[in-house]
CSV table of C-alpha atoms in Angstrom, one decimal:
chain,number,residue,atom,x,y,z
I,32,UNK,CA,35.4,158.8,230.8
I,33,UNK,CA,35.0,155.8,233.0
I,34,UNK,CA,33.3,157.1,236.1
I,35,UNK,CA,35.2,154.4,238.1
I,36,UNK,CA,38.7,155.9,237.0
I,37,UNK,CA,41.4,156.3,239.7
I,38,UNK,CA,41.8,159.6,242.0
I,39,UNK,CA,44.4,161.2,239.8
I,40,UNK,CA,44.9,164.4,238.7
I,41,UNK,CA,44.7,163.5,235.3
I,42,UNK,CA,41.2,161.8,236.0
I,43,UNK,CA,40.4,165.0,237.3
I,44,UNK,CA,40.8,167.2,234.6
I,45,UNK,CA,39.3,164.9,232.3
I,46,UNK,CA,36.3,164.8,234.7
I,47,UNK,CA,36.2,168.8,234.8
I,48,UNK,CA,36.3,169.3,231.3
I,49,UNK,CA,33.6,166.3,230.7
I,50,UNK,CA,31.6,168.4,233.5
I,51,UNK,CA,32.1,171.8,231.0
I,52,UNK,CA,31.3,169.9,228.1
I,53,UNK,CA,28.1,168.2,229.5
I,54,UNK,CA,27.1,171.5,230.9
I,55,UNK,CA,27.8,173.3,227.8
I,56,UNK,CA,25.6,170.7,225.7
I,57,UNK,CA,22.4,170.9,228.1
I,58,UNK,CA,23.1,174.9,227.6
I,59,UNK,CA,23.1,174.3,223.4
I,60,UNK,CA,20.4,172.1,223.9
I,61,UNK,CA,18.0,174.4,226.4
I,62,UNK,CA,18.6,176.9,223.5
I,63,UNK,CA,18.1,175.5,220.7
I,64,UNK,CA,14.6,174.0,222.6
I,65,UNK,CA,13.6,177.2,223.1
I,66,UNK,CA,14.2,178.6,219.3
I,67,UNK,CA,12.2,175.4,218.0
I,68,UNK,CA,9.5,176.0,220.9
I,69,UNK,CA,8.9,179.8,219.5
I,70,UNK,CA,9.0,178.7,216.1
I,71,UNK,CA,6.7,176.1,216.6
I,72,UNK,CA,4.0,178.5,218.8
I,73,UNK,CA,4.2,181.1,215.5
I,74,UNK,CA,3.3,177.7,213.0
I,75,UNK,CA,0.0,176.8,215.5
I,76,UNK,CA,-0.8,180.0,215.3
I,77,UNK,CA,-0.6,180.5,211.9
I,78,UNK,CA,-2.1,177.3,211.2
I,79,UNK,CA,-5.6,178.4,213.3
I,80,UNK,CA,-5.7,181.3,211.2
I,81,UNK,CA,-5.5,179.6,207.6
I,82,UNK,CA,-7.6,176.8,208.8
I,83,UNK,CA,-10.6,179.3,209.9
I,84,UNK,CA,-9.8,180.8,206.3
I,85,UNK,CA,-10.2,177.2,204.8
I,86,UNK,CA,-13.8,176.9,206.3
I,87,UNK,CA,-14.6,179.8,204.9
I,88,UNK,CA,-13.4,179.9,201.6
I,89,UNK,CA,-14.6,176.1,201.7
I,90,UNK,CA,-18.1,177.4,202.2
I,91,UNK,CA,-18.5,179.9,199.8
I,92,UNK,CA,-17.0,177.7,197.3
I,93,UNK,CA,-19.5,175.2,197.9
I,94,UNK,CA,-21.8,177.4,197.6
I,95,UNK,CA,-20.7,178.4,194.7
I,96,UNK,CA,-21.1,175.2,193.1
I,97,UNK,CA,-24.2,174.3,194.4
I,98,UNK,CA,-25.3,177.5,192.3
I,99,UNK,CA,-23.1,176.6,188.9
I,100,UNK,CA,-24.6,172.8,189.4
I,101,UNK,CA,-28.3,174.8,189.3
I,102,UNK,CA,-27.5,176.5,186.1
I,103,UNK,CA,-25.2,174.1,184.1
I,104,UNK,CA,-26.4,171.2,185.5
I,105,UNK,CA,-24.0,168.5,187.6
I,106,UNK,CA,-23.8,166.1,184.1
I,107,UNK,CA,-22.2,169.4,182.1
I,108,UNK,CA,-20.1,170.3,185.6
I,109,UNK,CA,-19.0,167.0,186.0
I,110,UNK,CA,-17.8,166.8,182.3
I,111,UNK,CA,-15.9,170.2,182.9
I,112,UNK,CA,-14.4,169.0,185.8
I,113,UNK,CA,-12.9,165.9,184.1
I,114,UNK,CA,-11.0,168.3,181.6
I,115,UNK,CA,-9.1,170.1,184.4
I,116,UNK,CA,-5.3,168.3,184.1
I,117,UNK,CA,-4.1,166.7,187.7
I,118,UNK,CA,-1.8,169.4,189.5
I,119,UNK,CA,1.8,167.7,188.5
I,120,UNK,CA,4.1,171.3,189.2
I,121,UNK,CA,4.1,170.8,192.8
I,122,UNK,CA,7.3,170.8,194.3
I,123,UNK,CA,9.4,170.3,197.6
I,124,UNK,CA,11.8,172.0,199.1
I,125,UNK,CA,13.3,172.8,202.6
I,126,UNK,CA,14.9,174.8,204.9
I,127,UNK,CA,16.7,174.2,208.1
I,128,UNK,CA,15.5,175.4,211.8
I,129,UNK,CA,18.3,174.2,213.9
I,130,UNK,CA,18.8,171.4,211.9
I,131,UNK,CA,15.2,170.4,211.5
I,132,UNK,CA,14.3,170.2,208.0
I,133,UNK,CA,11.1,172.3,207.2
I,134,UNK,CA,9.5,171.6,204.0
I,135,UNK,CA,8.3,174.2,201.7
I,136,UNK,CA,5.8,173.5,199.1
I,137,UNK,CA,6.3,175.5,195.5
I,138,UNK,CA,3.6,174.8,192.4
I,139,UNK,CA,2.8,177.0,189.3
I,140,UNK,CA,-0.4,178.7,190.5
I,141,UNK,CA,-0.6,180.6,186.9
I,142,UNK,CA,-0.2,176.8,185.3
I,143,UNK,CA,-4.3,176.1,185.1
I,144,UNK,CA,-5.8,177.3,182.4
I,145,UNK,CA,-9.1,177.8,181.3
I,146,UNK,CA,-10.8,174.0,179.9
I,147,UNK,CA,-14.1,175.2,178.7
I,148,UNK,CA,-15.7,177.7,176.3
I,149,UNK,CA,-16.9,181.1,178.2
I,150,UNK,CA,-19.8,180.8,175.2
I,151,UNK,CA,-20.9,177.4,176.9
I,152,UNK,CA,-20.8,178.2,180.0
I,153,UNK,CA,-22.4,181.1,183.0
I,154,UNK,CA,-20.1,183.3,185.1
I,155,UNK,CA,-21.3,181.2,188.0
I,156,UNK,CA,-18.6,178.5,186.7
I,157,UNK,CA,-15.9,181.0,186.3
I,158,UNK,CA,-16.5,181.9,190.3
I,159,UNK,CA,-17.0,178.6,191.6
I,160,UNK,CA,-13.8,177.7,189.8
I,161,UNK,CA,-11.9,180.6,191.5
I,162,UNK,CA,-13.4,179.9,194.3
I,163,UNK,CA,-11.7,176.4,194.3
I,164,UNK,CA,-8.6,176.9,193.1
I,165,UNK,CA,-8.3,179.7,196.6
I,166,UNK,CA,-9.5,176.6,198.4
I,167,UNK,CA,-6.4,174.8,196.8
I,168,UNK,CA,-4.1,177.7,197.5
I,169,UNK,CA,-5.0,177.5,201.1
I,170,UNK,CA,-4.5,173.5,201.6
I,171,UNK,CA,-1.2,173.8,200.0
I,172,UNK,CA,-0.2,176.3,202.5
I,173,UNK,CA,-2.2,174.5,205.4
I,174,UNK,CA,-0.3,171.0,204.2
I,175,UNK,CA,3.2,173.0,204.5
I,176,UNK,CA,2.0,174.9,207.5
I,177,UNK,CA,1.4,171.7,209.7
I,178,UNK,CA,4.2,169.6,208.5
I,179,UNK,CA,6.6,172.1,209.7
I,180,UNK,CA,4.9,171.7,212.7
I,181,UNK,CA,4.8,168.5,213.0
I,182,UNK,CA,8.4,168.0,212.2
I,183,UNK,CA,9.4,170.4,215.0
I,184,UNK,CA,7.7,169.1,217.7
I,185,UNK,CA,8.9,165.9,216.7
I,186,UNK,CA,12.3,167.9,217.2
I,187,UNK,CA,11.6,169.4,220.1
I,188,UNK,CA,11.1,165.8,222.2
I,189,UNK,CA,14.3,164.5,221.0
I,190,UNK,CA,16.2,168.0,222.4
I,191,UNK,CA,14.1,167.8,225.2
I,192,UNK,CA,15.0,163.8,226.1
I,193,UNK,CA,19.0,164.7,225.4
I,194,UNK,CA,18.7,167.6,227.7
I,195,UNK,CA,16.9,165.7,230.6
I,196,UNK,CA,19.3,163.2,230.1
I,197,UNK,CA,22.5,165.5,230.3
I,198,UNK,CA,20.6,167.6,233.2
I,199,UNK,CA,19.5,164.4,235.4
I,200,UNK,CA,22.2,162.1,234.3
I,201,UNK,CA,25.4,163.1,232.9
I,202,UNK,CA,26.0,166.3,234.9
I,203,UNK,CA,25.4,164.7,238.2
I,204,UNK,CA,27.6,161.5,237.3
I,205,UNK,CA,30.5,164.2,236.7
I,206,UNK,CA,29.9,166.6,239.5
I,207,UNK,CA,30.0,163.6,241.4
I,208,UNK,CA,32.9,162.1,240.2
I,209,UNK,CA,34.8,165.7,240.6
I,210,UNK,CA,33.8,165.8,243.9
I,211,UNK,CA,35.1,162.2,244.6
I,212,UNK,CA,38.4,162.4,242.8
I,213,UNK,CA,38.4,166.0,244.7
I,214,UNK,CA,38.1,164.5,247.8
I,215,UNK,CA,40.4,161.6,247.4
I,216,UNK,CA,43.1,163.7,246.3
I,217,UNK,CA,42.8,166.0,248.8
I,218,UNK,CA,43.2,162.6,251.8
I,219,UNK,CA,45.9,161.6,249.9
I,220,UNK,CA,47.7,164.9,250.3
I,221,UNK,CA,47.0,164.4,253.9
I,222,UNK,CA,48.1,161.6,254.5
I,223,UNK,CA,51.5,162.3,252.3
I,224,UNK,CA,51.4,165.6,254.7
I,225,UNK,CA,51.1,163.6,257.6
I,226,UNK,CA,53.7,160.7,256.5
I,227,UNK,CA,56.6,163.9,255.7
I,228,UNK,CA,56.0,165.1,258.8
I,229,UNK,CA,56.8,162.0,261.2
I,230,UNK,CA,59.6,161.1,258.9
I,231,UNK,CA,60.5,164.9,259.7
I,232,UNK,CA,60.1,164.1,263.4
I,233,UNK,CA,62.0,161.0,263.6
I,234,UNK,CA,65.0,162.5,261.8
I,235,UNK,CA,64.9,165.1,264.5
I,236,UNK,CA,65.1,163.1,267.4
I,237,UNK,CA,67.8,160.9,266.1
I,238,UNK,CA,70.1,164.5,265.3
């Protein structure tokens, strides 16, 4: 609605219910703020915790190969490592938080089989290998972890630019233009008042 409409009760109600609606939209989007705020505080948090897990596991998987490299050799690991197939099962899908698209990441973690000969080999390849393929686990769910995050906050700044707009814009242009059309209505029925009652007075005297 044109905010320089003319002082009509028509304008008016159109003004009132673009008031409502504008105040019903910052309400929608102080909500919906606040949903994508909590989820997004539960994904940091989560997020710390597989991340000091990654370090971890990172370590001891090192570790691990530092000790398979000392019995194999890093020639022979190498040459084992080249026979593990590139991880093509992963897959993407999403959900929706309040219309933000979270991805979840999906991949056959029983898909890797063995490459090498347990007769050619020491245990210490078996753990490094398992050791690994939790380090693997663990960036997958990092990866999906942080996206989501991402994606929210991301989210989050839009809802909160629409709702500072709406709260420091749009609902004071209404409640101002209420109030004006308000007003103006209000003098005019004054003034119509004070017109009926001097005609009133004039056809009095002349009876």
């Amino acid at each position: 609605m044109n905010p320089n409409q003319f002082p009509t009760k028509g304008n008016l109600i159109l003004a009132k219910n673009s008031l409502a609606l504008a105040h019903q939209g910052y309400d929608l989007m102080d909500k919906k703020r606040n949903i994508l705020l909590k989820e997004l505080m539960s994904l940091i948090d989560e997020a710390k915790d597989i991340q000091e897990e990654i370090d971890s596991t990172f370590t001891r998987a090192y570790a691990c190969l530092q000790r398979t490299n000392i019995e194999h050799g890093i020639s022979k690991v190498q040459e084992i490592a080249f026979t593990v197939p590139i991880e093509d099962s992963i897959q993407i899908q999403t959900r929706s938080i309040m219309g933000t698209e979270i991805p979840h990441v999906k991949y056959d973690a029983t898909g890797n089989k063995l490459t090498y000969s347990f007769e050619s080999t020491h245990e210490s390849i078996d753990i490094a290998r398992d050791a690994f393929r939790a380090v693997k686990d663990l960036t997958v769910k990092l990866s999906m972890v942080e996206n989501a995050a991402y994606r929210l906050a991301t989210n989050i700044k839009k809802t909160q630019k629409r709702a500072n707009a709406l709260k420091n814009i749009t609902i004071p242009m209404y409640a101002a233009l209420v109030h004006n059309i308000t007003n103006a209505l209000e003098e005019k029925e004054r003034e119509e008042f004070t017109r009926l009652k001097v005609i009133k007075k004039m056809h009095t005297k002349k009876d």
